[in-house]
PDB file of N, CA and C in Angstrom:
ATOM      1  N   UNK Z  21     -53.139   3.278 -27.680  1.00  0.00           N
ATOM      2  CA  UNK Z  21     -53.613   2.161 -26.887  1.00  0.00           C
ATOM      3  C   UNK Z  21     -53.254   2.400 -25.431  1.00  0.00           C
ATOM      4  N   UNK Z  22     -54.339   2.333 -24.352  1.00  0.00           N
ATOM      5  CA  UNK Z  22     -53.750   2.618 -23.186  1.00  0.00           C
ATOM      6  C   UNK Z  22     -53.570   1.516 -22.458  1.00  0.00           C
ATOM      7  N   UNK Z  23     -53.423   1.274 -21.237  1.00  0.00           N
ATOM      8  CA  UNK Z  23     -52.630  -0.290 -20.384  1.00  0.00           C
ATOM      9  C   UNK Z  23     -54.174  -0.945 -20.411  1.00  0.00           C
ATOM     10  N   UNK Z  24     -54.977  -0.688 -20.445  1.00  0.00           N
ATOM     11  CA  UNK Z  24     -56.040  -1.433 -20.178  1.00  0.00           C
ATOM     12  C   UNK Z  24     -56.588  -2.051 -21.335  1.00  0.00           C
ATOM     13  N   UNK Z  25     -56.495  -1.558 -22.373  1.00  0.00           N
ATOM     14  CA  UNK Z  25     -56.765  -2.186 -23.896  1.00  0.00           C
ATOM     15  C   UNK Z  25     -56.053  -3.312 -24.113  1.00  0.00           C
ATOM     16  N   UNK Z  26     -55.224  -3.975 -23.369  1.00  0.00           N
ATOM     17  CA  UNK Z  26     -54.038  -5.191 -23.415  1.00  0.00           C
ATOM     18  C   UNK Z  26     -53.585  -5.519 -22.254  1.00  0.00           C
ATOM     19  N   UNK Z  27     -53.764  -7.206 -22.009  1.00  0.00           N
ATOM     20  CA  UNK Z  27     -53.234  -7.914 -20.862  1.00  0.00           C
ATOM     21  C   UNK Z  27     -52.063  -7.706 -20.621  1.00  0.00           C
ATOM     22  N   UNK Z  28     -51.364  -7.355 -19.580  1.00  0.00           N
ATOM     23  CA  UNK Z  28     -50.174  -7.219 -19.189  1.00  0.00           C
ATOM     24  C   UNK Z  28     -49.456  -8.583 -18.281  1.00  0.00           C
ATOM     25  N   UNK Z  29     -50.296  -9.102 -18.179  1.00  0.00           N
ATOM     26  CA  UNK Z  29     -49.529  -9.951 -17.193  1.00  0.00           C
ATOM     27  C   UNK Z  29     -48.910 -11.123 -18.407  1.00  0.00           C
ATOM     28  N   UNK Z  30     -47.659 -11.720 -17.934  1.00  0.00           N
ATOM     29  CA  UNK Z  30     -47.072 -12.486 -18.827  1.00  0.00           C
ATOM     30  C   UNK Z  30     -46.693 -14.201 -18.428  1.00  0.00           C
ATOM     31  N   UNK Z  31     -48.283 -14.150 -17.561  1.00  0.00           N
ATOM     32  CA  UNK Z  31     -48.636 -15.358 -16.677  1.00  0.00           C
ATOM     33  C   UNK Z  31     -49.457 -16.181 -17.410  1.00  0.00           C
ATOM     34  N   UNK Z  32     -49.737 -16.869 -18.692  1.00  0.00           N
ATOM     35  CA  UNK Z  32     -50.848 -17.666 -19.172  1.00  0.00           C
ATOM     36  C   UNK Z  32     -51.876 -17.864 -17.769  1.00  0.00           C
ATOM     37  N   UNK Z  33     -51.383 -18.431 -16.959  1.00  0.00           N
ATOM     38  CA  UNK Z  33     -52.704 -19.040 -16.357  1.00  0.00           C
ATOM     39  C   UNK Z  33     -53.648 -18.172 -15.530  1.00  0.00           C
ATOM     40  N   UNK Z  34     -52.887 -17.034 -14.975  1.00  0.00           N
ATOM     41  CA  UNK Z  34     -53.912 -15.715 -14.607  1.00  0.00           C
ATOM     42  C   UNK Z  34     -54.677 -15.098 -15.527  1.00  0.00           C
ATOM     43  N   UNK Z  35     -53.990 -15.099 -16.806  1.00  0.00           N
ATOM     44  CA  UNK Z  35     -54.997 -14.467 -17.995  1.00  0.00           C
ATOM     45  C   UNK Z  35     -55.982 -15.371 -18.092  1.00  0.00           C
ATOM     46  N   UNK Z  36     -55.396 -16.421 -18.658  1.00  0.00           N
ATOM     47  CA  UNK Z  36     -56.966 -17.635 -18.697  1.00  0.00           C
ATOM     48  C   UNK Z  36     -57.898 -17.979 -17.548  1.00  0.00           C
ATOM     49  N   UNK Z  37     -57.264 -17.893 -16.048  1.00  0.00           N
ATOM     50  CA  UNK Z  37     -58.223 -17.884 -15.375  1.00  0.00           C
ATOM     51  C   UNK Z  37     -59.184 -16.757 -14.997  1.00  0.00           C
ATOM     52  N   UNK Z  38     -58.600 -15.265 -15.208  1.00  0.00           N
ATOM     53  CA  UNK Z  38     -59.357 -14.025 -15.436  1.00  0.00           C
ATOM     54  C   UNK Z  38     -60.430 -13.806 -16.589  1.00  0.00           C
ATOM     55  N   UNK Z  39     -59.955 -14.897 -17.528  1.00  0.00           N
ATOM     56  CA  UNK Z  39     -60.558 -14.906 -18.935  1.00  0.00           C
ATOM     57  C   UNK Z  39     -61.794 -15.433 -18.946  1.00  0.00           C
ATOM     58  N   UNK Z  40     -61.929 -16.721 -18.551  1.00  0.00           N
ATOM     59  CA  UNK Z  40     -62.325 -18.209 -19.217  1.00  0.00           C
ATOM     60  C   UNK Z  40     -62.906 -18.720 -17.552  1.00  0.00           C
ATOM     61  N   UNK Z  41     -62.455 -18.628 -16.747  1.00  0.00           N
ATOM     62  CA  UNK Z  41     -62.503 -19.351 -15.292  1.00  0.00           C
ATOM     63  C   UNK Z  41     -61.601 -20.685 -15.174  1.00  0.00           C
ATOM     64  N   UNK Z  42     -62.111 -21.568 -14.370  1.00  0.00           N
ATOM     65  CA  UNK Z  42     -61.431 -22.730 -13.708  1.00  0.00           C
ATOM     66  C   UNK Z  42     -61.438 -23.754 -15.021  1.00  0.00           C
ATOM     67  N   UNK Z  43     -62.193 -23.375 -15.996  1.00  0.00           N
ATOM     68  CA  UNK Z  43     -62.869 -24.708 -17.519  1.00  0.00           C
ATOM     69  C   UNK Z  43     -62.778 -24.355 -18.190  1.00  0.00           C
ATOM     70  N   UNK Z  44     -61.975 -24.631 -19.324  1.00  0.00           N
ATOM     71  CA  UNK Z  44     -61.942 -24.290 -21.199  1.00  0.00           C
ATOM     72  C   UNK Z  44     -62.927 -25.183 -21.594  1.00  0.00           C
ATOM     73  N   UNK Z  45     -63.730 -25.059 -22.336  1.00  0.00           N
ATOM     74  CA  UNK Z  45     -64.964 -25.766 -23.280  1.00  0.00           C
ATOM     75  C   UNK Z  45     -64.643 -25.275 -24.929  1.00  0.00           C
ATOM     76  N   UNK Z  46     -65.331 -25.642 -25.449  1.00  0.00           N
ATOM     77  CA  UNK Z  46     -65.902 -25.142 -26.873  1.00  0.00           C
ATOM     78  C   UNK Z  46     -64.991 -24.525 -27.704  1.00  0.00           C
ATOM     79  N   UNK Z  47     -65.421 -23.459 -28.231  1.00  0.00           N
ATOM     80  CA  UNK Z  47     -64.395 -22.739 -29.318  1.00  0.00           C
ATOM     81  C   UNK Z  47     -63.099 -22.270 -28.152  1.00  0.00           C
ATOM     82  N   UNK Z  48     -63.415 -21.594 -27.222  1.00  0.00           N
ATOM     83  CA  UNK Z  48     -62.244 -21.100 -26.390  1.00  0.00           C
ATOM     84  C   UNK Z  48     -61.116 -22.231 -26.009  1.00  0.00           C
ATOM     85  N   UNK Z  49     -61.673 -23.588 -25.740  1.00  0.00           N
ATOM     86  CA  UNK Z  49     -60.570 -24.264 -25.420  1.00  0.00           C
ATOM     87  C   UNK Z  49     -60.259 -24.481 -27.217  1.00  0.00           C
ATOM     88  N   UNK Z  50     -60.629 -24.872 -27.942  1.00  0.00           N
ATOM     89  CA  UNK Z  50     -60.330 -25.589 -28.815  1.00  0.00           C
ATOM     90  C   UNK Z  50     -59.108 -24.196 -30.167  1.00  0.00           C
ATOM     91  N   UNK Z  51     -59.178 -23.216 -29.372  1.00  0.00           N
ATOM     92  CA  UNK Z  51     -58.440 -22.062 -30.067  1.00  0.00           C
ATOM     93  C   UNK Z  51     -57.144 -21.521 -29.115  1.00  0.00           C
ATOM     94  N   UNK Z  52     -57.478 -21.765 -27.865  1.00  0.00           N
ATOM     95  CA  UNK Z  52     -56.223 -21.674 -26.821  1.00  0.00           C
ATOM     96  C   UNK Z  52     -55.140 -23.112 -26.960  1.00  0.00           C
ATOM     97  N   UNK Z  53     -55.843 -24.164 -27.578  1.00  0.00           N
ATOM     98  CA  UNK Z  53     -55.037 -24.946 -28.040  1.00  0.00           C
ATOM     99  C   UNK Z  53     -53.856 -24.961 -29.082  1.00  0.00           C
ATOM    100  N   UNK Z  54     -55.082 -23.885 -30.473  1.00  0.00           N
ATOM    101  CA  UNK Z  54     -54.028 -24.011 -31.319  1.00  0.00           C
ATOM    102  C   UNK Z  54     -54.704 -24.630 -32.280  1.00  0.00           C
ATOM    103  N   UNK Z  55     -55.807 -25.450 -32.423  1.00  0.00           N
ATOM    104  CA  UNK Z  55     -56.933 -26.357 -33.618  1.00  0.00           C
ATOM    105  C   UNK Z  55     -57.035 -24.766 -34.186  1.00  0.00           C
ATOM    106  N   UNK Z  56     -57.256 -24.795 -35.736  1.00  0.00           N
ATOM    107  CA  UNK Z  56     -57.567 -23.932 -36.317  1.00  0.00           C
ATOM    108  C   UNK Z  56     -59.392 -23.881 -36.379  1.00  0.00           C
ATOM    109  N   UNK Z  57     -60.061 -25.079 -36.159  1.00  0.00           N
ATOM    110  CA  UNK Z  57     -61.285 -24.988 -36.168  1.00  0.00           C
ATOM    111  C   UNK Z  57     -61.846 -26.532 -35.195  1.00  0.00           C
ATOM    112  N   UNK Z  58     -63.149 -26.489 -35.104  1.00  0.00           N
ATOM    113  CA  UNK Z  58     -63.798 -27.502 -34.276  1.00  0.00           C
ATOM    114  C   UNK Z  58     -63.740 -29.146 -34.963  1.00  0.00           C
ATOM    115  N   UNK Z  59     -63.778 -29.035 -36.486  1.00  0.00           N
ATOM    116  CA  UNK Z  59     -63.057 -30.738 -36.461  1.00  0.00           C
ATOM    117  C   UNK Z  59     -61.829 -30.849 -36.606  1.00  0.00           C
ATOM    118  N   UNK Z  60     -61.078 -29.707 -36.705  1.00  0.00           N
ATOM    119  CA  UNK Z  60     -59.415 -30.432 -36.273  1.00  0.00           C
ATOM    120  C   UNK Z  60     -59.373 -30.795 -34.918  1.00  0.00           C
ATOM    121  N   UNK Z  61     -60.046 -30.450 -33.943  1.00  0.00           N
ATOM    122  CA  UNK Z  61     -60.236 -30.608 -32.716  1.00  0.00           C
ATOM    123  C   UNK Z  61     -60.745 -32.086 -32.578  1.00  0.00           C
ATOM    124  N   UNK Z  62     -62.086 -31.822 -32.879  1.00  0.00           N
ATOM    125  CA  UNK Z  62     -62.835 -33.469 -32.543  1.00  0.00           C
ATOM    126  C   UNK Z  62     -61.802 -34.329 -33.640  1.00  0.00           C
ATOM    127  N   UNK Z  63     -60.966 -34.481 -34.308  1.00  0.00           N
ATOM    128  CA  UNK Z  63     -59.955 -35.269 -35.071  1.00  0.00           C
ATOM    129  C   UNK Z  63     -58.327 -35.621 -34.000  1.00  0.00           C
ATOM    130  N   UNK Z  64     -58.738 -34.599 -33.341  1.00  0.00           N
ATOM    131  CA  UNK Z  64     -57.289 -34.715 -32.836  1.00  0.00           C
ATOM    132  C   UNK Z  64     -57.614 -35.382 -31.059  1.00  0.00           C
ATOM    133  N   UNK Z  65     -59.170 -35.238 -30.768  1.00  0.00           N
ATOM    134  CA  UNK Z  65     -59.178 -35.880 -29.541  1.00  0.00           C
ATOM    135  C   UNK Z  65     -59.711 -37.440 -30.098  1.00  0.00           C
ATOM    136  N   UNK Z  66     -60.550 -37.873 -31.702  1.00  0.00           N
ATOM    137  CA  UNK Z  66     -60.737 -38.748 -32.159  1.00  0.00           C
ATOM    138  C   UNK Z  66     -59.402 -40.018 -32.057  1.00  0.00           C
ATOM    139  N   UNK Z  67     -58.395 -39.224 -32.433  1.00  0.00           N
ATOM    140  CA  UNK Z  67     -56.745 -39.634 -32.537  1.00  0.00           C
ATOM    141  C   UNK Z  67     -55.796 -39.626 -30.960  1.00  0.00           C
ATOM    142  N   UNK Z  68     -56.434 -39.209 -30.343  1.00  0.00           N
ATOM    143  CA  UNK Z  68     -55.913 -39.192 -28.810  1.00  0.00           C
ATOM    144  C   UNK Z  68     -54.705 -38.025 -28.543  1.00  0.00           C
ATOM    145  N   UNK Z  69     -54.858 -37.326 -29.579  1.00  0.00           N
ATOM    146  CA  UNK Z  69     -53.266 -36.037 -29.952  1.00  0.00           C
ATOM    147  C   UNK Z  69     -54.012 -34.984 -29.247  1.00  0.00           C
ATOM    148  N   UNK Z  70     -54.488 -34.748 -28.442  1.00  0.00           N
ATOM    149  CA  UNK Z  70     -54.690 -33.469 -27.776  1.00  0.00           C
ATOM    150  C   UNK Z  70     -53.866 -33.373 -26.363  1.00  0.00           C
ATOM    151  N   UNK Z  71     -53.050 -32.348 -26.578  1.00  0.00           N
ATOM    152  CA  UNK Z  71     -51.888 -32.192 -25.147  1.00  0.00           C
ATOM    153  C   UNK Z  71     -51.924 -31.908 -23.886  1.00  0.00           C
ATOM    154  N   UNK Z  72     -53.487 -32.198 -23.659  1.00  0.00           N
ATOM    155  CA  UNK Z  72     -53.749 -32.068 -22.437  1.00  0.00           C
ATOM    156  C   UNK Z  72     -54.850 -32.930 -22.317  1.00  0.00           C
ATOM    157  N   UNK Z  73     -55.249 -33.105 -20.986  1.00  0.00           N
ATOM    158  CA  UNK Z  73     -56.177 -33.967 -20.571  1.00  0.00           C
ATOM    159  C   UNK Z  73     -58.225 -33.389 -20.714  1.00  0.00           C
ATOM    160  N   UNK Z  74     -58.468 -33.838 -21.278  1.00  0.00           N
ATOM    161  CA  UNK Z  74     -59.912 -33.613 -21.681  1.00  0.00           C
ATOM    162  C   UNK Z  74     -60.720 -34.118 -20.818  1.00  0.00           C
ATOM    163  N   UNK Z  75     -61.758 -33.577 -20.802  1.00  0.00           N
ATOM    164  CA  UNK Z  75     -63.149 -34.614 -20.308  1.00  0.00           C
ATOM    165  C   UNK Z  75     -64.477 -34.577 -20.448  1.00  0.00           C
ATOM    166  N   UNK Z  76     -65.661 -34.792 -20.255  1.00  0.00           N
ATOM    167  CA  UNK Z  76     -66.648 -35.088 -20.125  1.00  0.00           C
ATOM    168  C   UNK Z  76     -67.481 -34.663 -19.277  1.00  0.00           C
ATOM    169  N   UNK Z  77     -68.597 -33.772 -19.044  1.00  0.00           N
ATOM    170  CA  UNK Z  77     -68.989 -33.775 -17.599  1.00  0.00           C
ATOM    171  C   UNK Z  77     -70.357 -33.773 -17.863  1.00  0.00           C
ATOM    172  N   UNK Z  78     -71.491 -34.631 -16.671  1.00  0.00           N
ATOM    173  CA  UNK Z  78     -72.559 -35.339 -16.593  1.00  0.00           C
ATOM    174  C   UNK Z  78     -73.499 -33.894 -17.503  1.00  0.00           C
ATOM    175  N   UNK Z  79     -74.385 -34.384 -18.662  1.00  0.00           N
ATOM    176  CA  UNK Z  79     -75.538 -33.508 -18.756  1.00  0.00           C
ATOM    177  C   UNK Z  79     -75.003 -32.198 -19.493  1.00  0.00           C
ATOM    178  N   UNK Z  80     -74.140 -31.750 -19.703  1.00  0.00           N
ATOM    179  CA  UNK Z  80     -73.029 -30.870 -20.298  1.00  0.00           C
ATOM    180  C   UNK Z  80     -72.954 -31.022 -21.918  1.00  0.00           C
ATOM    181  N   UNK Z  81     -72.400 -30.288 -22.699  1.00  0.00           N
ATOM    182  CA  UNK Z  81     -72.213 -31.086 -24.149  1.00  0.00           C
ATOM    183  C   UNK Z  81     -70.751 -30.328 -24.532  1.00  0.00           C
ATOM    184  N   UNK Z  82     -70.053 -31.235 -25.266  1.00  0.00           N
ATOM    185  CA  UNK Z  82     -68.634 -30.635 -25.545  1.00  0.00           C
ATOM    186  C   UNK Z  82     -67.878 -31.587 -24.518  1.00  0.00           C
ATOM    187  N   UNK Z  83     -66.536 -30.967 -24.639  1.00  0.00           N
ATOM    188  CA  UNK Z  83     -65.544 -31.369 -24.160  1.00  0.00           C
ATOM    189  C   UNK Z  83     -65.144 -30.014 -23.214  1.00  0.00           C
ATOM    190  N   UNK Z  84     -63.892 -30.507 -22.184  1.00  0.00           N
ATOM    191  CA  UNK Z  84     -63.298 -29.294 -21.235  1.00  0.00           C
ATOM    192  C   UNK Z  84     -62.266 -29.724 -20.932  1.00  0.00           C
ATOM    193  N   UNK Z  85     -61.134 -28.931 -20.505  1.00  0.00           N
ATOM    194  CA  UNK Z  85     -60.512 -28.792 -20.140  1.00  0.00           C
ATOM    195  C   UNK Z  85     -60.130 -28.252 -18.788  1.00  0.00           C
ATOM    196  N   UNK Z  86     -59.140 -28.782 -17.896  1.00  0.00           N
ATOM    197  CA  UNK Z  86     -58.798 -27.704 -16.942  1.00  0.00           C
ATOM    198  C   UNK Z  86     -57.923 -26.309 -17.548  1.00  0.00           C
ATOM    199  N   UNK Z  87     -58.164 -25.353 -16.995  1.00  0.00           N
ATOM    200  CA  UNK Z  87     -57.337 -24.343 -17.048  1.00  0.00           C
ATOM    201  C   UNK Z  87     -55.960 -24.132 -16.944  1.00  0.00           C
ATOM    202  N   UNK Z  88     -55.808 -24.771 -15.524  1.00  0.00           N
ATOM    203  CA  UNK Z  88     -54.139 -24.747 -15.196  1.00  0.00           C
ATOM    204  C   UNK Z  88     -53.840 -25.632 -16.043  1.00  0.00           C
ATOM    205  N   UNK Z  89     -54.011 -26.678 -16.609  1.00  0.00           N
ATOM    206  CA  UNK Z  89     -53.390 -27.635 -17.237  1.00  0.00           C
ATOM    207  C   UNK Z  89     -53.134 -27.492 -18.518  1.00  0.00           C
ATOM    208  N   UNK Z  90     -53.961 -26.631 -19.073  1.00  0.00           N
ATOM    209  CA  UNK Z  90     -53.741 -25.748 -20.264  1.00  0.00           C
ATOM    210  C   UNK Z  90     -52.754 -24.667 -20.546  1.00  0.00           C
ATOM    211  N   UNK Z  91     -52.794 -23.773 -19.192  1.00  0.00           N
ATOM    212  CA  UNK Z  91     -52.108 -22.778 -19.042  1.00  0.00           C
ATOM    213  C   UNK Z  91     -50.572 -23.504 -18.882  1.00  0.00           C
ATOM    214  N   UNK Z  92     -50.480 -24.433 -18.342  1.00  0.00           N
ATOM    215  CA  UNK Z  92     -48.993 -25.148 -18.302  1.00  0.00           C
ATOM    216  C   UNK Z  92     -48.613 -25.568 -19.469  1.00  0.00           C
ATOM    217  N   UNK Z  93     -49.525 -26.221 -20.309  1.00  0.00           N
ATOM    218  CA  UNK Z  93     -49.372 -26.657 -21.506  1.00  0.00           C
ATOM    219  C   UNK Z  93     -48.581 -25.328 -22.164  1.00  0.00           C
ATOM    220  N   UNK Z  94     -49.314 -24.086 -22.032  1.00  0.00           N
ATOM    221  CA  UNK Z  94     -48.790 -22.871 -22.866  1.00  0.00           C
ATOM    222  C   UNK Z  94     -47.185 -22.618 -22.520  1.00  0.00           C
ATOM    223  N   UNK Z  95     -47.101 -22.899 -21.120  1.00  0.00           N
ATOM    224  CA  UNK Z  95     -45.857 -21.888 -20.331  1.00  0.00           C
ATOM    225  C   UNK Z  95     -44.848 -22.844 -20.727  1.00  0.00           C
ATOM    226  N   UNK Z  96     -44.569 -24.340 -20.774  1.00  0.00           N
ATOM    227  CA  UNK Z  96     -43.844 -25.105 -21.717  1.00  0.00           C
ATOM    228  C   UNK Z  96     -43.826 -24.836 -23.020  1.00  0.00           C
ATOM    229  N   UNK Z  97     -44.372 -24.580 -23.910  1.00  0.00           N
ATOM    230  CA  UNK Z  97     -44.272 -24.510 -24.889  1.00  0.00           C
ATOM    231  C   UNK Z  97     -43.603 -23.206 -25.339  1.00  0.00           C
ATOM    232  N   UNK Z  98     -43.630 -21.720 -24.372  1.00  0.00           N
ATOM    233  CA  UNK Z  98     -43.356 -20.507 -24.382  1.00  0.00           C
ATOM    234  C   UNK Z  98     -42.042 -20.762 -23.744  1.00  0.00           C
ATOM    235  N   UNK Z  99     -41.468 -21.699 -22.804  1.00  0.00           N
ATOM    236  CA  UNK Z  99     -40.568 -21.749 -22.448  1.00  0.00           C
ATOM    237  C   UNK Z  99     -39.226 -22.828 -23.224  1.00  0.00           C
ATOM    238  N   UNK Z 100     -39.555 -23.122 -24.790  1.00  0.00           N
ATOM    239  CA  UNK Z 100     -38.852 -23.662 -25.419  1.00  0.00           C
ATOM    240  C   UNK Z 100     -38.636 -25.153 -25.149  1.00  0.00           C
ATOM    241  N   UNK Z 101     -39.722 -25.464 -24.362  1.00  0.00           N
ATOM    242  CA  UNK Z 101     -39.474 -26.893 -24.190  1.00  0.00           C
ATOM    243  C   UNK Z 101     -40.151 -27.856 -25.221  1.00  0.00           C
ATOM    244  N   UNK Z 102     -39.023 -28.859 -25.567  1.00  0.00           N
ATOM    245  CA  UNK Z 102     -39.474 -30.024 -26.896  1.00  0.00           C
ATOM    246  C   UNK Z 102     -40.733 -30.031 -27.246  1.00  0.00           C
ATOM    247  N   UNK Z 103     -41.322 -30.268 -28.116  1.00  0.00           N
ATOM    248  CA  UNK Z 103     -42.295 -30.213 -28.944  1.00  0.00           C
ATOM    249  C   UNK Z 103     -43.374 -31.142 -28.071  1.00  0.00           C
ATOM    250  N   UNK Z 104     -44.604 -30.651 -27.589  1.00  0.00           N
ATOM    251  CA  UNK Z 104     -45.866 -31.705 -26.688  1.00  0.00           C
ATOM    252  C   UNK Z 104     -45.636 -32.914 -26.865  1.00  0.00           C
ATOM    253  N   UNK Z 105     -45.910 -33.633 -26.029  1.00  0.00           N
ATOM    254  CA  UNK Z 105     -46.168 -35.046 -26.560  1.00  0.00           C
ATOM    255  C   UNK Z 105     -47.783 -35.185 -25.780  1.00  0.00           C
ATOM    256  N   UNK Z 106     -48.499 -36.021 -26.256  1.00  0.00           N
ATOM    257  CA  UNK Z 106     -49.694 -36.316 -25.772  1.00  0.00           C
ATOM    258  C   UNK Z 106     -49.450 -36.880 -24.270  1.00  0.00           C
ATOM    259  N   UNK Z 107     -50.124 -36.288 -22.896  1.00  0.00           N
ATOM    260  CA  UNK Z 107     -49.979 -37.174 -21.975  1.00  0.00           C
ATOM    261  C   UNK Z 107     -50.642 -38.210 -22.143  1.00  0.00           C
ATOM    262  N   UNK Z 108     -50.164 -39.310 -21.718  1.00  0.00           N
ATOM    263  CA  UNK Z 108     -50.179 -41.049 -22.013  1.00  0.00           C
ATOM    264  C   UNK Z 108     -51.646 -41.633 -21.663  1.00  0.00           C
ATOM    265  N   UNK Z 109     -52.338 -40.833 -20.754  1.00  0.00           N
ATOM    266  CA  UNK Z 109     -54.071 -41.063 -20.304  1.00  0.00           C
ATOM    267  C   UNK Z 109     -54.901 -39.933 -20.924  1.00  0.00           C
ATOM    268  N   UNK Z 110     -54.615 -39.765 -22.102  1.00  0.00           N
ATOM    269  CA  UNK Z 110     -55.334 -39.321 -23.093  1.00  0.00           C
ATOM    270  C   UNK Z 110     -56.669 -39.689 -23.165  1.00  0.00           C
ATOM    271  N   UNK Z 111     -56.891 -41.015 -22.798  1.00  0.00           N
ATOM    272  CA  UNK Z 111     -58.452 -41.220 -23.504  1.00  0.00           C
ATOM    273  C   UNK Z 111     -59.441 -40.049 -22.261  1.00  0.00           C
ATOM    274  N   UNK Z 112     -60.814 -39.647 -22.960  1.00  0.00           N
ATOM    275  CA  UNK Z 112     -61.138 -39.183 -22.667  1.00  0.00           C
ATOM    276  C   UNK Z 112     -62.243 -39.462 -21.305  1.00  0.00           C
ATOM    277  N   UNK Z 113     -62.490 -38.415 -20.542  1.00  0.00           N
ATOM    278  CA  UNK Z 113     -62.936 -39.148 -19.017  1.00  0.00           C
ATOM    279  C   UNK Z 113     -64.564 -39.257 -19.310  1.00  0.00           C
ATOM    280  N   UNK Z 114     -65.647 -39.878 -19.449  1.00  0.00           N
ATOM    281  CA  UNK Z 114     -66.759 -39.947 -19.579  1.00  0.00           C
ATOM    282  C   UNK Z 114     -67.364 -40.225 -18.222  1.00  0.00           C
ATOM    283  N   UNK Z 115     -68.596 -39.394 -18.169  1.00  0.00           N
ATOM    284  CA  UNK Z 115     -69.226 -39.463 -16.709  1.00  0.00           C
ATOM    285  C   UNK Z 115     -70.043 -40.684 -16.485  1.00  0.00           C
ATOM    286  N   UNK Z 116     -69.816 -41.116 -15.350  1.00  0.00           N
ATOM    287  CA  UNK Z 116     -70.333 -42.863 -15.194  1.00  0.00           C
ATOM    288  C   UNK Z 116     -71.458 -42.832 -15.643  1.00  0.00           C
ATOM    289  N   UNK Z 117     -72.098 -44.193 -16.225  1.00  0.00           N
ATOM    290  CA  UNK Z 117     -73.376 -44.616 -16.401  1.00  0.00           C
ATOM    291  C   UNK Z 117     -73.895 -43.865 -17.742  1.00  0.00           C
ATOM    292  N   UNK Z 118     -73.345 -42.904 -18.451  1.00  0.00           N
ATOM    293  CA  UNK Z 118     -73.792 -42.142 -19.820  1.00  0.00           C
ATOM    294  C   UNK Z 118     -72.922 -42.733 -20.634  1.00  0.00           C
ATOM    295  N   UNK Z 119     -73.196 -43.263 -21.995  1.00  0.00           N
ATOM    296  CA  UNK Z 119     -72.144 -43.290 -23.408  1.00  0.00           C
ATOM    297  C   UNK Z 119     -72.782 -41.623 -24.050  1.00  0.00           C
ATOM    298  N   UNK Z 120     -71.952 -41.645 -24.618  1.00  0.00           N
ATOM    299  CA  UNK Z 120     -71.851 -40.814 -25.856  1.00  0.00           C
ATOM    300  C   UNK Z 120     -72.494 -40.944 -26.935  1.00  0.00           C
TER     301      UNK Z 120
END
């Protein structure tokens, strides 16, 4: 295996932003999380248990995430800190004037 066959940097959020860009969506966010599949996901944002902040964006389908906020999510969790707790504005952000 040579250096290029494997990320070296031991930065979550440079990998994911080299990866993925500025937005996790779809299977990629919902596996950088840690959901083993797409309705443990829609179950766990159904339940408001997803450890980071989600949202909505106009005309789009799915859910997203920010990156850094993900990538922090990781670097706590890599850094032995207590087990996630859901941040407290969990519900999800919907773009004005559209329901779901």
């Amino acid at each position: 295996m040579t250096n290029t066959d494997k990320p070296q940097s031991s930065d979550p959020e440079a990998f994911l932003l080299e990866r993925y860009g500025p937005l996790l969506h779809g299977k990629n966010l919902w596996l950088t999380l840690g959901y083993v599949s797409a309705q443990s996901f829609r179950k766990a944002v159904r339940n408001g248990t997803v450890p980071v902040r989600i949202f909505a964006i106009e005309n789009r389908r799915g859910r997203f995430a920010k990156t850094h906020e993900v990538a922090k999510w990781l670097t706590n969790l890599s850094a032995g800190a207590a087990a996630p707790q859901p941040i407290a504005s969990m519900s999800i952000d919907k773009p004005s004037g559209k329901e779901e």
